[in-house]
XYZ file of C-alpha atoms in Angstrom:
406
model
C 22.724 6.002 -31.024
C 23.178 8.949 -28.529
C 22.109 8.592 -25.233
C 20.003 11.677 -23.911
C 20.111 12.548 -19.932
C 18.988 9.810 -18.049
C 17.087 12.810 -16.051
C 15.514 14.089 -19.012
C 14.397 10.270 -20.480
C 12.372 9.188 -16.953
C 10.273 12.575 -16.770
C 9.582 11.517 -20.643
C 8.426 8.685 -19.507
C 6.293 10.044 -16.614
C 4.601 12.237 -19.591
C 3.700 10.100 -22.101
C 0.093 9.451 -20.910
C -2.644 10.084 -22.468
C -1.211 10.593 -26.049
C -4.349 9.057 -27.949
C -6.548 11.925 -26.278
C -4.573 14.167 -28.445
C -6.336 16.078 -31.425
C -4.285 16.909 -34.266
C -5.071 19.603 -37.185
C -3.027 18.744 -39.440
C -3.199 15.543 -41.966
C -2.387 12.447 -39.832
C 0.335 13.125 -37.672
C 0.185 9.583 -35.758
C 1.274 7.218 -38.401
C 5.111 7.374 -37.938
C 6.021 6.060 -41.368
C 8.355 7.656 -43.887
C 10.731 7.067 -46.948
C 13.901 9.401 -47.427
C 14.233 11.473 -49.927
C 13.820 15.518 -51.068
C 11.581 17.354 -49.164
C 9.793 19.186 -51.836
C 6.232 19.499 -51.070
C 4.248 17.070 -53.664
C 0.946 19.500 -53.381
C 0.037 23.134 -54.711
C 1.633 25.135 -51.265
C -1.786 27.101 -51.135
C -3.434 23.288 -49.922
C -0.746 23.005 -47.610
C -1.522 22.750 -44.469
C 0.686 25.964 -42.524
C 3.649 24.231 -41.023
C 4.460 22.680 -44.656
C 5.464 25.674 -46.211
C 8.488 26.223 -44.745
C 10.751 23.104 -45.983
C 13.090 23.688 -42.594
C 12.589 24.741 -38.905
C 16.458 24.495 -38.361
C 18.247 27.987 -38.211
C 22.160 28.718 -37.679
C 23.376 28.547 -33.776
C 23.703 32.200 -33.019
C 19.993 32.851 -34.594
C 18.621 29.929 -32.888
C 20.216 31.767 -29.833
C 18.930 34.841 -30.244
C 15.522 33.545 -30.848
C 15.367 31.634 -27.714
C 12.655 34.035 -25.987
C 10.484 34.487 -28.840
C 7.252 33.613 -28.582
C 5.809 30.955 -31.126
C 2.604 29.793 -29.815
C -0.160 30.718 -27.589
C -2.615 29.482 -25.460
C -4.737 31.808 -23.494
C -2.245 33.797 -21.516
C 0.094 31.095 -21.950
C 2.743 31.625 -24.382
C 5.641 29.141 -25.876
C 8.841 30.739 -26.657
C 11.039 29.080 -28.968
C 13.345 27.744 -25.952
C 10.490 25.872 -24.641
C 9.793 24.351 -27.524
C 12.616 22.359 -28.239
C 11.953 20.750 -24.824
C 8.630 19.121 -26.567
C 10.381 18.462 -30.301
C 13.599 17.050 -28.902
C 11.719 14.773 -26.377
C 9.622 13.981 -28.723
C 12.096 12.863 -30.936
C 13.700 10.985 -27.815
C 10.859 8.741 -27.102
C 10.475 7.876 -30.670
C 13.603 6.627 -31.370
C 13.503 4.424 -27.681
C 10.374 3.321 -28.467
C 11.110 1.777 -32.090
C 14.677 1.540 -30.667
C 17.132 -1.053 -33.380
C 13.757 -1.056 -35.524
C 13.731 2.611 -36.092
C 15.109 2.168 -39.587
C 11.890 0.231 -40.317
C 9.782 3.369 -40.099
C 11.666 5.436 -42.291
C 13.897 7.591 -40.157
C 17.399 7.563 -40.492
C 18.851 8.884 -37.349
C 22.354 9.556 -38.855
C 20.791 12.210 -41.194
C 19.726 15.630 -40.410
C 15.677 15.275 -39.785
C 14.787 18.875 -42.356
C 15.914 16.277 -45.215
C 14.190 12.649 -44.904
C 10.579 12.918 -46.300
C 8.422 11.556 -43.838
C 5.455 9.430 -46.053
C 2.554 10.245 -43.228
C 2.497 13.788 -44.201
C 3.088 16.335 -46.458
C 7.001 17.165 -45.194
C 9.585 16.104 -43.563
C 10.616 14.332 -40.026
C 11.137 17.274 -38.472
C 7.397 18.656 -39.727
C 6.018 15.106 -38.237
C 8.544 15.456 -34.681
C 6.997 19.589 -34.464
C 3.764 18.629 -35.001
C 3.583 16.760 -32.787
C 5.835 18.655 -30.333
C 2.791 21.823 -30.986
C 0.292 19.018 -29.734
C 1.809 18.266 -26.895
C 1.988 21.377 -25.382
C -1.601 22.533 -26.110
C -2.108 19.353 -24.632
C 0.129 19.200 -21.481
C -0.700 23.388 -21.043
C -4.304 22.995 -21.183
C -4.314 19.740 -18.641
C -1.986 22.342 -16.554
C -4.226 25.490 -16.634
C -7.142 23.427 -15.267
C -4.866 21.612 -12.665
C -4.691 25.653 -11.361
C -7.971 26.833 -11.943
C -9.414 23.668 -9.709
C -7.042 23.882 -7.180
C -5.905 20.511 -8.200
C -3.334 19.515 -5.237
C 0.094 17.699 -6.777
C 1.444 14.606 -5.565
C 4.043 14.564 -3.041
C 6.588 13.023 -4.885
C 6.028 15.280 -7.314
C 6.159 18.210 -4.998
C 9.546 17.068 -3.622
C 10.613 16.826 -7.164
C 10.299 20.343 -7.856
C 11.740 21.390 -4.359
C 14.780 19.768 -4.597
C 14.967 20.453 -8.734
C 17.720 22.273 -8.787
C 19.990 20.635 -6.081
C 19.200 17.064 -8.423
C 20.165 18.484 -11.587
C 23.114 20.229 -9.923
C 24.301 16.380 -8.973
C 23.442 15.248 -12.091
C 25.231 18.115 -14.000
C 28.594 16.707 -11.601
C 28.100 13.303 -11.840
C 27.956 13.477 -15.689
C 30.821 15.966 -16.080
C 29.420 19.245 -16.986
C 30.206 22.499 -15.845
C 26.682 23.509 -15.272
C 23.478 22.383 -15.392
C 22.404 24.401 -18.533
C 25.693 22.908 -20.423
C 23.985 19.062 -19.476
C 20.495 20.676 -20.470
C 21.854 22.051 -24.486
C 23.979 18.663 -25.200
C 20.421 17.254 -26.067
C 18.068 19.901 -26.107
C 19.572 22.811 -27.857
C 21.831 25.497 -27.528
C 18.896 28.315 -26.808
C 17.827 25.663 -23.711
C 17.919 26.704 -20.030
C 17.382 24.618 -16.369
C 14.287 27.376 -15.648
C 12.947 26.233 -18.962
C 13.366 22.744 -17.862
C 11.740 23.728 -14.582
C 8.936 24.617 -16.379
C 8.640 22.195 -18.863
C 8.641 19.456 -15.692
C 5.907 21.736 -13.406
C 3.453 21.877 -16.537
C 3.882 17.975 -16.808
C 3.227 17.440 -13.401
C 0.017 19.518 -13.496
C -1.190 18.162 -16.391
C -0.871 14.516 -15.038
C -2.218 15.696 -11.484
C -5.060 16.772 -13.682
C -5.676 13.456 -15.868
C -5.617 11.450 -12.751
C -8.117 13.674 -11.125
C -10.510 13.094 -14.201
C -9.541 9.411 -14.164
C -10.912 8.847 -10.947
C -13.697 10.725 -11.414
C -14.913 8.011 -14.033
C -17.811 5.593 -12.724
C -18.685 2.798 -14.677
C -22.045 1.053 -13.419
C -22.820 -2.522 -14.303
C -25.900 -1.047 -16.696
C -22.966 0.197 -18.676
C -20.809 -2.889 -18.625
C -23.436 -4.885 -19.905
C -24.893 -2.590 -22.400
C -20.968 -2.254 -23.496
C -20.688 -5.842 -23.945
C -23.829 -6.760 -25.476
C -22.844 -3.642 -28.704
C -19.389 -4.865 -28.897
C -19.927 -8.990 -28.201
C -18.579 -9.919 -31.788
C -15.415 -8.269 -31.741
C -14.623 -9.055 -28.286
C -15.563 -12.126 -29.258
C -13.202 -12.082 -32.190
C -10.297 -11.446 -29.286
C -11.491 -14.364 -27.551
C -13.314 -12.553 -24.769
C -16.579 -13.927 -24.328
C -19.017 -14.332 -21.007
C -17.418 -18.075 -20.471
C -13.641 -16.393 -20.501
C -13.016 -16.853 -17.093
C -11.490 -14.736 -14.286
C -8.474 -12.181 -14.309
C -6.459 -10.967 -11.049
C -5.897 -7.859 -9.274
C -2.610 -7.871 -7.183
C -0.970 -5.140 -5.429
C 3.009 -5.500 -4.963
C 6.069 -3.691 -3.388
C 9.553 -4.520 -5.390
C 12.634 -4.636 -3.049
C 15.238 -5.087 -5.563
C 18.453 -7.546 -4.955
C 21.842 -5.983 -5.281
C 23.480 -6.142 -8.722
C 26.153 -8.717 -7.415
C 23.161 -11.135 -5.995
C 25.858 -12.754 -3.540
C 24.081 -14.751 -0.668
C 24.517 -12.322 1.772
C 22.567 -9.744 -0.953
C 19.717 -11.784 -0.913
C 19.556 -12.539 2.761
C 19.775 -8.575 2.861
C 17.058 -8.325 0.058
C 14.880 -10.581 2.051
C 15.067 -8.804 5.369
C 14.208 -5.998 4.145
C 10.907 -6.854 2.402
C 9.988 -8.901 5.325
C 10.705 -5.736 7.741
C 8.211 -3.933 5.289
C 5.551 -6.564 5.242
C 5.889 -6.245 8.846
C 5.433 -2.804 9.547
C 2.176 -3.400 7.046
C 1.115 -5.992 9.546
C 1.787 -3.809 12.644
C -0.825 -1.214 11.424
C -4.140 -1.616 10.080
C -3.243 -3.835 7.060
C -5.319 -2.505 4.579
C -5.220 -2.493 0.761
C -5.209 1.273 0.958
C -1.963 1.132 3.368
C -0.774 -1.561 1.367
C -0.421 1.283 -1.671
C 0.811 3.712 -0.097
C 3.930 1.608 0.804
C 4.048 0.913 -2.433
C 3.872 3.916 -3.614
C 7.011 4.813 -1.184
C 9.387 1.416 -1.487
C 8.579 -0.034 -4.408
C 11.423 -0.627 -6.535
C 9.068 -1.306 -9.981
C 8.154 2.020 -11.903
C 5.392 0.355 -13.885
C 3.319 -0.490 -11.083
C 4.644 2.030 -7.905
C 2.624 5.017 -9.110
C -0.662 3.128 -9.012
C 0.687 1.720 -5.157
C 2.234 -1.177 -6.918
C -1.102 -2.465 -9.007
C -1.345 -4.621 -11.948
C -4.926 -5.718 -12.926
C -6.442 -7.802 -16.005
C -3.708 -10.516 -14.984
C -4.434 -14.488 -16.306
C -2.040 -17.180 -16.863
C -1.083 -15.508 -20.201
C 0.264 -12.451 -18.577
C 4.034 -12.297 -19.119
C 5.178 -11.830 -15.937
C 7.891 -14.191 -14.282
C 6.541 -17.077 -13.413
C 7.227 -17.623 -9.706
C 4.878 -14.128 -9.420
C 2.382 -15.717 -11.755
C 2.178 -18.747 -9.081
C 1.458 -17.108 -6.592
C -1.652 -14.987 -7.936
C -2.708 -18.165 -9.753
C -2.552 -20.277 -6.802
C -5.538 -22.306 -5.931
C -7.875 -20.764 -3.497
C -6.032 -17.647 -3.762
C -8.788 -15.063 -2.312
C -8.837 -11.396 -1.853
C -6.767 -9.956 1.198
C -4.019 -12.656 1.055
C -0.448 -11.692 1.635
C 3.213 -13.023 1.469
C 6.500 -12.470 -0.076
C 7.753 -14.152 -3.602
C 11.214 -14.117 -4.464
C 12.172 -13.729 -8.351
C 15.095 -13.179 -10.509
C 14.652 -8.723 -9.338
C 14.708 -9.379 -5.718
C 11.644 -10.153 -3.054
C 8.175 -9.092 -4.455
C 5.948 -8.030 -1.385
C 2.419 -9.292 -2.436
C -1.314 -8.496 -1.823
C -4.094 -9.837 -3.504
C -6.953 -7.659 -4.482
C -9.519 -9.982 -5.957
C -10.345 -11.398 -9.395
C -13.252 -10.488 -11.806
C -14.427 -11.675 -14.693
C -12.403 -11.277 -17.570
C -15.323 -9.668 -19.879
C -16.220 -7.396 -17.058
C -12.298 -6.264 -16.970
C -12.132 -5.670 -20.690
C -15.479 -3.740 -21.084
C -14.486 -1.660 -18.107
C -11.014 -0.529 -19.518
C -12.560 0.378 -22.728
C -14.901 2.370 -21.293
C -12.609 4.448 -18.687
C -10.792 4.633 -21.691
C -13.507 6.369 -23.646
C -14.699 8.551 -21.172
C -11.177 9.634 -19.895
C -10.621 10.278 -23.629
C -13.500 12.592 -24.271
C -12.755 14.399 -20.859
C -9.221 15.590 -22.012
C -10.789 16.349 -25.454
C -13.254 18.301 -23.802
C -10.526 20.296 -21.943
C -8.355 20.433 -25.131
C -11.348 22.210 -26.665
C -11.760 24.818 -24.054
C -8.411 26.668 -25.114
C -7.302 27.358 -28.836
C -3.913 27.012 -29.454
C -2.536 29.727 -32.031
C 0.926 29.097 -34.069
C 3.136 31.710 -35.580
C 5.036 29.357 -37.495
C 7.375 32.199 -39.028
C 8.689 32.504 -35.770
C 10.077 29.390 -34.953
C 13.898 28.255 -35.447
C 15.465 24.947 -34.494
C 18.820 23.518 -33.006
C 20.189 20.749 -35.228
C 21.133 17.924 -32.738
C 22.934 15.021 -34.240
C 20.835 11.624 -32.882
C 24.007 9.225 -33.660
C 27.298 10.316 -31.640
C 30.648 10.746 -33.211
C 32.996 7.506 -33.487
């Protein structure tokens, strides 16, 4: 399977929130299975929905080229050109094939064929109709988060500030360190030949404005106890059904900072390892040794990307979480109360821990599902507020072969 920039993959991953918020117009483009075969439409073209009659996106190199600044879709003032574009369908297409990654065949992709000629059995096309579909979404989705992120002044993260300064001068290393001549030569091997770094720029700004955005609506979200309990007492037979009943005990909250071991994990690496952590549990200690202080080192050091964003949280946790199990000790430990501190050492290197408190496992679950309602109907709300228009006509696609060359 080809490997796409490593560059390219993590900001993927740094986007792909929020997905279920999406709407969709056309006929269920969520259920990513498919059978190949020809890709003759099966209904009367008139009930087709637009992007089905056209049987293929893909157009030769030098058209594709010369089609790069055309604009395909708008949004407000916004506009997507057909450069753009393939940032959404080919990272789309990306994530798909990681996420499924040796099962992929099982949903009826084959990656070694060109994706204008597998049927896809969730819709009324082909793979590529499902992948630009869903590429279409995503930018009404990411573009309308991002045109709210300006109109309330929404502020960006620093990292994510620092990430655009120094952009260029990171994809210039990258460029080097992968052996290409220039960054827009890295940027076409897996996003097309009509593909440039400012498009990238762009494509990476509007992501980090749209999840600036989403987190700023996120937090906005108060759930009362009223609402906890009313949740619970409409849904009590199906949580009960997941085993999550008033008797179901307590879940943790713990906050942690990841200082990773060297690769080689000699002795001396995980003296070094240890040092380190205990020089930044120390420096914790030496200031007001808060929870809030305790994120934001986390949020700095923290070697773990699922949990450094949130300053190094993981919540909902029991002794069925599957974490490694000397970190499981320690949150499980008896008498373990909110406020305690210390440093675990696993298989990754020496966890940094603080222990936020514990609540009661139906009170967890009733609380996620509601932030996840209401954070839901938020974006949808937003979504709503600017119609995305599609010249379909317009657009061309790059061909990129998914499986490299023996």
């Amino acid at each position: 399977m080809k490997k796409p920039i490593a560059l390219l993959l993590a900001l993927a991953m740094v986007l792909s929130f929020a997905a279920c918020a999406q709407k969709t117009d056309s006929p269920d483009a969520t259920k990513p299975t498919g059978t190949t075969g020809p890709n003759t439409p099966q209904k009367d073209p008139a009930e087709l929905h637009e992007i089905y009659r056209r049987e293929s996106y893909t157009g030769e190199k030098d058209a594709v080229l010369a089609a790069a600044d055309t604009v395909v879709a708008t949004l407000g003032d916004a506009q997507l050109t057909n450069s753009m574009l393939h940032f959404y369908y080919w990272m789309g297409v990306y994530n798909f094939l990681s996420t499924y990654g040796n099962y992929v065949g099982q949903t009826g992709l084959d990656p070694s064929k060109p994706l204008d000629e597998q049927k896809c059995a969730s819709n009324d096309g082909t793979w590529q109709h499902y992948f630009l579909d869903n590429a279409l979404n995503a930018w009404h989705y990411y573009q309308a988060m991002a045109e709210e992120c300006d109109a309330t002044q929404t502020p960006l993260s620093a990292d994510y500030q620092k990430a655009l300064e120094t952009f260029y001068d990171d994809m210039t290393e990258s460029a080097k360190e992968n052996k290409f001549d220039s960054i827009d030569a890295m940027i076409q091997t897996d996003m097309g030949i009509c593909t440039t770094s400012k498009d990238y720029y762009l494509y990476t700004e509007t992501g980090y404005k749209a999840h600036s955005y989403f987190n700023k609506l996120f937090y906005e979200i108060e759930i009362t106890d009223k609402m906890l309990e009313d949740y619970f007492v409409e849904h009590e037979a199906s949580l009960a059904v997941n085993g999550i009943t008033k008797k179901s005990g307590d879940c943790c909250s713990v906050r942690h900072i990841l200082i990773e071991v060297d690769t080689k994990k000699t002795a001396d690496d995980w003296e070094k390892c240890r040092q380190e952590a205990q020089k930044l549990l120390d420096q914790w200690l030496a200031g007001d040794a808060t929870e809030d202080s305790f994120a934001q080192l986390a949020k700095e050091h923290s070697a773990d990307p699922g949990s450094k964003g949130e300053g190094g949280l993981y919540t909902g946790l029991t002794d069925k979480t599957s974490f490694v199990q000397e970190f499981k000790d320690w949150y499980l430990e008896k008498d373990r109360k909110a406020g305690d501190y210390g440093l675990v050492k696993t298989s990754y290197g020496y966890h940094i821990m603080y222990f936020s408190g514990t609540e009661p496992i139906w009170e967890y679950y009733c609380r996620e599902c509601l932030t996840d309602e209401q954070s839901a109907d938020a974006v949808n709300k937003v979504i709503e507020k600017y119609e995305l228009k599609v010249e379909y006509d317009k657009i061309l696609l790059d061909e990129i072969k998914l499986i490299e060359d023996k």
